[in-house]
Amino acid sequence: MFSALLSILFFLVPSLLASPLNLVPRQSPLPIPDQSPYFSDYNGTAVPYPGNHKAPIPPTASGPPGADDVLFQNLIQAEWAIFSFYQQGVEMFNASAFVDAGYPADTYQRIVEIRDNEAGHGVIFQNAISNTSIKPGLCDYDFGPTIQTPTGYLAGHTILEISSMAFLTGLAVQAQIDTNKAALLAIAETESRHQAWGLIEIWQQDPFAGPVDTVYPYANQILTTTGAFIVPGSCPAANPPFPNPNQNLPTLTYVQNSTTLLPGSPVTFEFSDPKNQPKFQNGTTYYAVFFHGLTPLTESFDSTTYKSVIPAAFEAKGLILAVIADTPGAPTADSIVAGPMFIYEQPIFINGGGSG
């Protein structure tokens, strides 16, 4: 779960330092995703284009914003965090670090290639924002000390990739332009390939999650959790709010040893941020709503003990997201009062940072 990643990776480590623009060979004209091999084959440790230019790109034309500009402004700010996770891995490790930890010989090269793919996503998202809107720049990002070990880092990779697929499905629901919907689908397919590699080669798991992955319609609620990785005060002042809008929902986690996290298991929730607690109203019934595949299922929730149960009807594959809502099924974003919490079924020990 993305909330698991927050608890796994939250403590501070040195921030990624931006590399000067002249450290990376630049093609003229600049490389284009899926036309240039740059976004697959750049093997350097220096920050690649476009991540080597941290500043936001100001509007170059006047007029109303594009129909999907806010969506892509949100998405690229999440993408910069994901890209930076992989860039930090490229700088932090080498091929022997993963081999010595018992992982396949090509693990480091795959991390490099995923980093390159994520850089290409940055270009695609920049291009999707119209010239009448600002294109957000990079902040500094802190993923915590756990990623400094090969196993912890690879657990983070798995969590980020499956989380990316979840918020991309929600953004596809929000998109107004058909070509943008198709682009979001194509990016999700790429993230799925990244995820399948990790499940097969790293964790020796079945890469299949049943006939359909999980759809979560409220993407901004997931994007909000990436804000925990941003070093306070490090974002360019011109960047728009992230995400926009932001419900600032309480973080939903679970009490360790209260659950196996498998379908049918009891679970005791908790709200980990003491400064942002839910306000349960007397006389209102609240529910634990679980998203898995296409259809959310609703379970009872005790707003005093915070106890519920993970639906037994779910297949123990893929991703489950849990929220607390004031309406069965959580039919609107405003009906959700806490969450989402991510539960990873493949492999289940990823929920503990890969230490199982």
Short mmCIF file of C-alpha atoms in Angstrom, two decimals:
data_model
loop_
_atom_site.label_atom_id
_atom_site.label_comp_id
_atom_site.label_asym_id
_atom_site.label_seq_id
_atom_site.Cartn_x
_atom_site.Cartn_y
_atom_site.Cartn_z
CA MET A 1 0.00 0.00 0.00
CA PHE A 2 1.12 3.49 -0.65
CA SER A 3 0.58 4.23 3.01
CA ALA A 4 2.86 1.27 3.73
CA LEU A 5 5.48 2.88 1.55
CA LEU A 6 5.13 6.07 3.57
CA SER A 7 5.83 4.22 6.81
CA ILE A 8 8.60 2.14 5.22
CA LEU A 9 10.42 4.99 3.51
CA PHE A 10 9.49 8.08 5.54
CA PHE A 11 12.66 8.83 7.54
CA LEU A 12 15.04 11.37 6.06
CA VAL A 13 18.00 10.60 3.82
CA PRO A 14 20.08 13.03 1.80
CA SER A 15 18.12 14.59 -1.02
CA LEU A 16 18.80 14.01 -4.69
CA LEU A 17 21.06 16.75 -5.98
CA ALA A 18 20.19 18.10 -9.39
CA SER A 19 22.89 17.70 -12.03
CA PRO A 20 23.85 20.64 -14.21
CA LEU A 21 22.38 20.57 -17.66
CA ASN A 22 25.74 20.14 -19.36
CA LEU A 23 26.52 16.81 -17.66
CA VAL A 24 24.22 14.79 -19.91
CA PRO A 25 24.73 14.45 -23.67
CA ARG A 26 21.88 16.29 -25.35
CA GLN A 27 20.55 15.40 -28.76
CA SER A 28 19.61 18.12 -31.19
CA PRO A 29 16.70 18.19 -31.64
CA LEU A 30 15.76 16.90 -28.21
CA PRO A 31 14.89 13.18 -28.06
CA ILE A 32 11.27 12.16 -28.64
CA PRO A 33 9.81 9.22 -26.70
CA ASP A 34 9.51 6.07 -28.86
CA GLN A 35 11.40 7.72 -31.71
CA SER A 36 14.75 8.12 -30.03
CA PRO A 37 16.38 5.21 -28.12
CA TYR A 38 17.46 7.76 -25.49
CA PHE A 39 14.55 6.86 -23.19
CA SER A 40 15.58 3.20 -23.19
CA ASP A 41 19.34 3.19 -23.76
CA TYR A 42 20.80 6.16 -21.89
CA ASN A 43 23.02 4.36 -19.39
CA GLY A 44 24.67 7.26 -17.58
CA THR A 45 24.40 7.97 -13.88
CA ALA A 46 24.00 11.73 -14.43
CA VAL A 47 20.40 12.95 -14.44
CA PRO A 48 18.94 12.55 -17.95
CA TYR A 49 16.73 14.95 -19.89
CA PRO A 50 14.21 16.28 -18.99
CA GLY A 51 14.88 15.68 -15.28
CA ASN A 52 18.16 17.58 -15.50
CA HIS A 53 16.20 20.80 -15.91
CA LYS A 54 14.50 21.30 -12.55
CA ALA A 55 12.84 24.65 -13.21
CA PRO A 56 9.20 24.88 -14.27
CA ILE A 57 8.52 25.89 -17.85
CA PRO A 58 6.42 29.06 -17.95
CA PRO A 59 3.53 29.55 -20.38
CA THR A 60 4.56 30.70 -23.84
CA ALA A 61 1.09 31.77 -24.98
CA SER A 62 -1.93 33.50 -23.53
CA GLY A 63 -5.41 32.08 -23.38
CA PRO A 64 -7.48 29.57 -21.43
CA PRO A 65 -5.84 26.41 -20.11
CA GLY A 66 -6.27 23.15 -21.95
CA ALA A 67 -9.08 20.85 -20.84
CA ASP A 68 -6.66 18.37 -19.23
CA ASP A 69 -3.93 20.78 -18.11
CA VAL A 70 -4.63 20.44 -14.38
CA LEU A 71 -4.70 16.65 -14.70
CA PHE A 72 -1.26 16.58 -16.31
CA GLN A 73 0.12 19.21 -13.93
CA ASN A 74 -0.86 16.84 -11.13
CA LEU A 75 0.48 13.81 -12.93
CA ILE A 76 3.87 15.25 -13.84
CA GLN A 77 4.49 16.32 -10.24
CA ALA A 78 3.90 12.72 -9.17
CA GLU A 79 6.05 11.54 -12.08
CA TRP A 80 8.98 13.70 -10.96
CA ALA A 81 8.92 11.88 -7.62
CA ILE A 82 8.86 8.47 -9.31
CA PHE A 83 11.60 9.46 -11.73
CA SER A 84 13.70 10.71 -8.82
CA PHE A 85 13.25 7.41 -6.97
CA TYR A 86 14.84 5.60 -9.91
CA GLN A 87 17.51 8.25 -10.42
CA GLN A 88 18.51 7.89 -6.79
CA GLY A 89 18.72 4.12 -7.28
CA VAL A 90 20.93 4.52 -10.34
CA GLU A 91 23.28 6.77 -8.36
CA MET A 92 23.16 4.73 -5.14
CA PHE A 93 23.79 1.21 -6.47
CA ASN A 94 25.73 -0.63 -9.15
CA ALA A 95 25.37 -4.04 -10.76
CA SER A 96 27.38 -5.86 -8.10
CA ALA A 97 25.27 -4.45 -5.25
CA PHE A 98 22.22 -6.38 -6.46
CA VAL A 99 24.20 -9.50 -7.41
CA ASP A 100 25.80 -9.60 -3.97
CA ALA A 101 22.32 -9.38 -2.43
CA GLY A 102 21.21 -12.44 -4.41
CA TYR A 103 19.31 -10.78 -7.25
CA PRO A 104 19.70 -11.44 -11.00
CA ALA A 105 22.76 -10.03 -12.77
CA ASP A 106 20.68 -7.67 -14.93
CA THR A 107 18.79 -6.08 -12.02
CA TYR A 108 20.75 -2.83 -12.03
CA GLN A 109 20.43 -2.49 -15.79
CA ARG A 110 16.67 -2.91 -15.52
CA ILE A 111 16.54 -0.13 -12.90
CA VAL A 112 18.52 2.09 -15.27
CA GLU A 113 16.13 1.30 -18.11
CA ILE A 114 13.06 2.00 -15.96
CA ARG A 115 14.67 5.33 -14.99
CA ASP A 116 15.01 6.11 -18.70
CA ASN A 117 11.38 5.15 -19.36
CA GLU A 118 10.24 7.43 -16.52
CA ALA A 119 12.23 10.30 -18.03
CA GLY A 120 10.31 9.70 -21.25
CA HIS A 121 7.06 9.89 -19.31
CA GLY A 122 8.16 13.31 -18.09
CA VAL A 123 8.48 14.54 -21.68
CA ILE A 124 5.08 13.09 -22.61
CA PHE A 125 3.38 14.78 -19.67
CA GLN A 126 5.10 18.10 -20.35
CA ASN A 127 3.91 17.97 -23.94
CA ALA A 128 0.36 17.18 -22.82
CA ILE A 129 0.17 20.50 -20.92
CA SER A 130 -0.84 23.33 -23.23
CA ASN A 131 1.42 26.33 -23.84
CA THR A 132 -1.00 28.53 -21.90
CA SER A 133 -0.24 26.71 -18.63
CA ILE A 134 2.88 26.28 -16.54
CA LYS A 135 4.69 22.95 -16.76
CA PRO A 136 5.75 22.12 -13.17
CA GLY A 137 9.39 21.59 -12.25
CA LEU A 138 11.11 19.17 -9.89
CA CYS A 139 11.37 19.36 -6.11
CA ASP A 140 13.86 17.44 -3.95
CA TYR A 141 12.66 14.04 -2.77
CA ASP A 142 13.42 11.96 0.30
CA PHE A 143 12.41 8.28 0.30
CA GLY A 144 13.97 7.32 3.62
CA PRO A 145 16.76 4.98 4.68
CA THR A 146 15.11 1.67 3.74
CA ILE A 147 15.79 2.22 0.04
CA GLN A 148 19.52 2.25 0.76
CA THR A 149 19.49 -1.56 0.86
CA PRO A 150 18.91 -3.55 -2.36
CA THR A 151 15.93 -5.43 -0.89
CA GLY A 152 14.31 -2.31 0.52
CA TYR A 153 14.86 -0.47 -2.73
CA LEU A 154 13.30 -3.25 -4.81
CA ALA A 155 10.32 -3.36 -2.43
CA GLY A 156 9.89 0.34 -3.06
CA HIS A 157 10.01 -0.32 -6.81
CA THR A 158 7.18 -2.84 -6.55
CA ILE A 159 5.06 -0.51 -4.41
CA LEU A 160 5.57 2.46 -6.71
CA GLU A 161 4.79 0.56 -9.90
CA ILE A 162 1.52 -0.97 -8.74
CA SER A 163 0.51 2.33 -7.13
CA SER A 164 1.21 4.12 -10.42
CA MET A 165 -1.13 1.79 -12.26
CA ALA A 166 -3.85 2.53 -9.70
CA PHE A 167 -3.74 6.31 -10.02
CA LEU A 168 -3.44 6.14 -13.81
CA THR A 169 -6.78 4.32 -14.00
CA GLY A 170 -8.36 7.11 -11.98
CA LEU A 171 -6.82 9.81 -14.15
CA ALA A 172 -8.12 8.07 -17.27
CA VAL A 173 -11.61 8.50 -15.79
CA GLN A 174 -10.94 12.23 -15.28
CA ALA A 175 -9.42 12.96 -18.71
CA GLN A 176 -11.65 14.88 -21.11
CA ILE A 177 -9.65 14.47 -24.33
CA ASP A 178 -9.76 11.04 -25.95
CA THR A 179 -6.12 11.05 -27.06
CA ASN A 180 -5.09 11.82 -23.48
CA LYS A 181 -7.15 8.88 -22.23
CA ALA A 182 -5.29 6.67 -24.70
CA ALA A 183 -1.93 8.09 -23.60
CA LEU A 184 -2.71 7.35 -19.95
CA LEU A 185 -3.63 3.79 -20.90
CA ALA A 186 -0.37 3.38 -22.81
CA ILE A 187 1.65 4.68 -19.83
CA ALA A 188 -0.20 2.29 -17.50
CA GLU A 189 0.72 -0.57 -19.84
CA THR A 190 4.38 0.41 -19.52
CA GLU A 191 4.14 0.54 -15.72
CA SER A 192 2.55 -2.92 -15.87
CA ARG A 193 5.62 -4.21 -17.76
CA HIS A 194 7.89 -2.73 -15.09
CA GLN A 195 5.80 -4.39 -12.40
CA ALA A 196 5.74 -7.77 -14.15
CA TRP A 197 9.54 -7.77 -14.40
CA GLY A 198 9.88 -7.23 -10.67
CA LEU A 199 7.32 -9.87 -9.75
CA ILE A 200 8.90 -12.52 -11.98
CA GLU A 201 12.63 -11.83 -11.70
CA ILE A 202 12.96 -10.30 -8.25
CA TRP A 203 10.24 -11.94 -6.15
CA GLN A 204 9.61 -15.14 -8.19
CA GLN A 205 5.88 -14.46 -8.04
CA ASP A 206 3.01 -15.07 -10.41
CA PRO A 207 2.85 -11.76 -12.35
CA PHE A 208 -0.85 -12.06 -13.10
CA ALA A 209 -3.44 -10.29 -10.95
CA GLY A 210 -6.54 -11.98 -12.31
CA PRO A 211 -8.57 -10.79 -15.29
CA VAL A 212 -8.46 -7.08 -14.40
CA ASP A 213 -6.32 -4.79 -12.25
CA THR A 214 -7.85 -2.54 -9.61
CA VAL A 215 -9.62 0.63 -10.69
CA TYR A 216 -9.64 3.48 -8.18
CA PRO A 217 -11.63 6.48 -9.45
CA TYR A 218 -10.23 9.17 -7.12
CA ALA A 219 -6.67 9.55 -8.38
CA ASN A 220 -5.85 12.74 -6.49
CA GLN A 221 -6.27 10.90 -3.19
CA ILE A 222 -3.42 8.61 -4.23
CA LEU A 223 -1.31 11.44 -5.61
CA THR A 224 -1.56 13.23 -2.27
CA THR A 225 0.48 10.49 -0.61
CA THR A 226 3.51 11.27 -2.81
CA GLY A 227 3.71 14.66 -1.13
CA ALA A 228 5.29 12.94 1.89
CA PHE A 229 8.42 12.36 -0.21
CA ILE A 230 8.89 16.04 -1.06
CA VAL A 231 11.54 17.83 0.99
CA PRO A 232 9.70 20.78 2.57
CA GLY A 233 10.46 24.06 0.87
CA SER A 234 12.27 22.45 -2.06
CA CYS A 235 9.65 22.91 -4.79
CA PRO A 236 9.89 25.78 -7.28
CA ALA A 237 7.75 28.67 -6.10
CA ALA A 238 6.01 28.82 -9.48
CA ASN A 239 4.77 25.22 -9.30
CA PRO A 240 0.97 24.97 -9.04
CA PRO A 241 -0.56 23.31 -5.96
CA PHE A 242 -0.11 19.55 -5.80
CA PRO A 243 -2.38 17.80 -6.10
CA ASN A 244 -5.11 20.16 -7.19
CA PRO A 245 -7.63 19.80 -5.59
CA ASN A 246 -6.37 18.21 -2.38
CA GLN A 247 -8.86 16.81 0.16
CA ASN A 248 -6.09 16.38 2.77
CA LEU A 249 -7.65 13.15 4.01
CA PRO A 250 -6.32 11.41 7.14
CA THR A 251 -3.73 8.74 6.41
CA LEU A 252 -5.17 5.25 6.82
CA THR A 253 -2.92 2.39 7.98
CA TYR A 254 -3.42 -0.80 9.96
CA VAL A 255 -2.34 -2.09 13.37
CA GLN A 256 0.54 -4.51 12.96
CA ASN A 257 -0.40 -8.10 13.87
CA SER A 258 -4.12 -7.29 13.66
CA THR A 259 -4.45 -8.83 10.20
CA THR A 260 -2.89 -11.16 7.66
CA LEU A 261 -3.99 -8.68 4.95
CA LEU A 262 -5.53 -11.60 3.08
CA PRO A 263 -9.19 -11.66 1.98
CA GLY A 264 -11.42 -12.67 4.89
CA SER A 265 -8.97 -11.46 7.53
CA PRO A 266 -10.07 -9.09 10.31
CA VAL A 267 -8.25 -5.77 10.27
CA THR A 268 -7.89 -2.98 12.79
CA PHE A 269 -7.27 0.34 11.13
CA GLU A 270 -5.40 3.28 12.57
CA PHE A 271 -4.82 6.88 11.54
CA SER A 272 -1.10 7.50 11.68
CA ASP A 273 -0.96 11.30 11.52
CA PRO A 274 -1.81 12.72 14.97
CA LYS A 275 -2.34 16.15 13.39
CA ASN A 276 -4.89 14.87 10.88
CA GLN A 277 -7.46 12.59 12.49
CA PRO A 278 -10.93 11.77 11.15
CA LYS A 279 -13.90 13.39 12.86
CA PHE A 280 -16.57 10.72 13.21
CA GLN A 281 -20.00 12.26 13.81
CA ASN A 282 -22.45 10.83 16.33
CA GLY A 283 -25.40 9.23 14.59
CA THR A 284 -23.53 8.68 11.32
CA THR A 285 -22.75 5.16 10.13
CA TYR A 286 -19.34 4.67 8.58
CA TYR A 287 -18.11 1.88 6.34
CA ALA A 288 -14.88 0.29 5.24
CA VAL A 289 -14.95 0.19 1.46
CA PHE A 290 -12.48 -2.01 -0.39
CA PHE A 291 -11.58 -1.54 -4.05
CA HIS A 292 -10.35 -4.59 -5.96
CA GLY A 293 -10.81 -5.17 -9.67
CA LEU A 294 -13.79 -3.23 -11.00
CA THR A 295 -16.29 -3.49 -8.14
CA PRO A 296 -15.79 -2.11 -4.61
CA LEU A 297 -17.21 -4.09 -1.71
CA THR A 298 -18.41 -2.58 1.55
CA GLU A 299 -17.89 -3.96 5.06
CA SER A 300 -19.01 -2.69 8.44
CA PHE A 301 -16.63 -0.37 10.31
CA ASP A 302 -16.62 0.31 14.03
CA SER A 303 -15.80 3.99 14.44
CA THR A 304 -14.81 3.39 18.08
CA THR A 305 -12.52 0.35 17.77
CA TYR A 306 -11.65 0.94 14.08
CA LYS A 307 -12.24 -2.75 13.36
CA SER A 308 -13.44 -4.22 10.06
CA VAL A 309 -12.74 -7.20 7.80
CA ILE A 310 -11.18 -7.51 4.36
CA PRO A 311 -13.86 -8.94 2.03
CA ALA A 312 -13.58 -12.72 1.80
CA ALA A 313 -15.00 -12.59 -1.73
CA PHE A 314 -11.82 -11.02 -3.14
CA GLU A 315 -9.24 -13.09 -4.96
CA ALA A 316 -5.87 -12.93 -3.16
CA LYS A 317 -4.12 -11.33 -6.12
CA GLY A 318 -3.04 -7.88 -7.18
CA LEU A 319 -3.99 -4.75 -5.27
CA ILE A 320 -6.69 -3.91 -2.74
CA LEU A 321 -7.37 -0.32 -1.66
CA ALA A 322 -9.28 0.44 1.52
CA VAL A 323 -11.02 3.65 2.53
CA ILE A 324 -13.35 4.73 5.30
CA ALA A 325 -16.52 6.32 3.93
CA ASP A 326 -19.86 7.65 5.13
CA THR A 327 -21.72 5.97 2.25
CA PRO A 328 -21.65 2.32 1.15
CA GLY A 329 -19.50 1.87 -1.95
CA ALA A 330 -17.84 5.30 -1.55
CA PRO A 331 -19.67 6.61 -4.64
CA THR A 332 -18.02 10.04 -4.57
CA ALA A 333 -14.67 11.44 -3.50
CA ASP A 334 -16.43 13.54 -0.87
CA SER A 335 -17.95 10.44 0.73
CA ILE A 336 -14.46 9.27 1.79
CA VAL A 337 -13.27 10.43 5.20
CA ALA A 338 -9.89 8.62 5.37
CA GLY A 339 -7.51 6.75 3.08
CA PRO A 340 -6.80 5.18 0.76
CA MET A 341 -4.71 2.37 2.25
CA PHE A 342 -2.88 0.04 -0.13
CA ILE A 343 -2.77 -3.72 0.42
CA TYR A 344 -0.44 -5.66 -1.85
CA GLU A 345 -1.32 -9.33 -2.30
CA GLN A 346 1.66 -10.20 -4.55
CA PRO A 347 3.97 -10.63 -2.72
CA ILE A 348 2.20 -10.13 0.58
CA PHE A 349 5.42 -9.36 2.46
CA ILE A 350 5.92 -6.21 0.39
CA ASN A 351 3.50 -4.60 2.84
CA GLY A 352 6.33 -4.88 5.38
CA GLY A 353 9.01 -3.45 3.10
CA GLY A 354 10.21 -6.71 1.57
CA SER A 355 11.50 -8.10 4.85
CA GLY A 356 9.31 -11.16 4.90
#
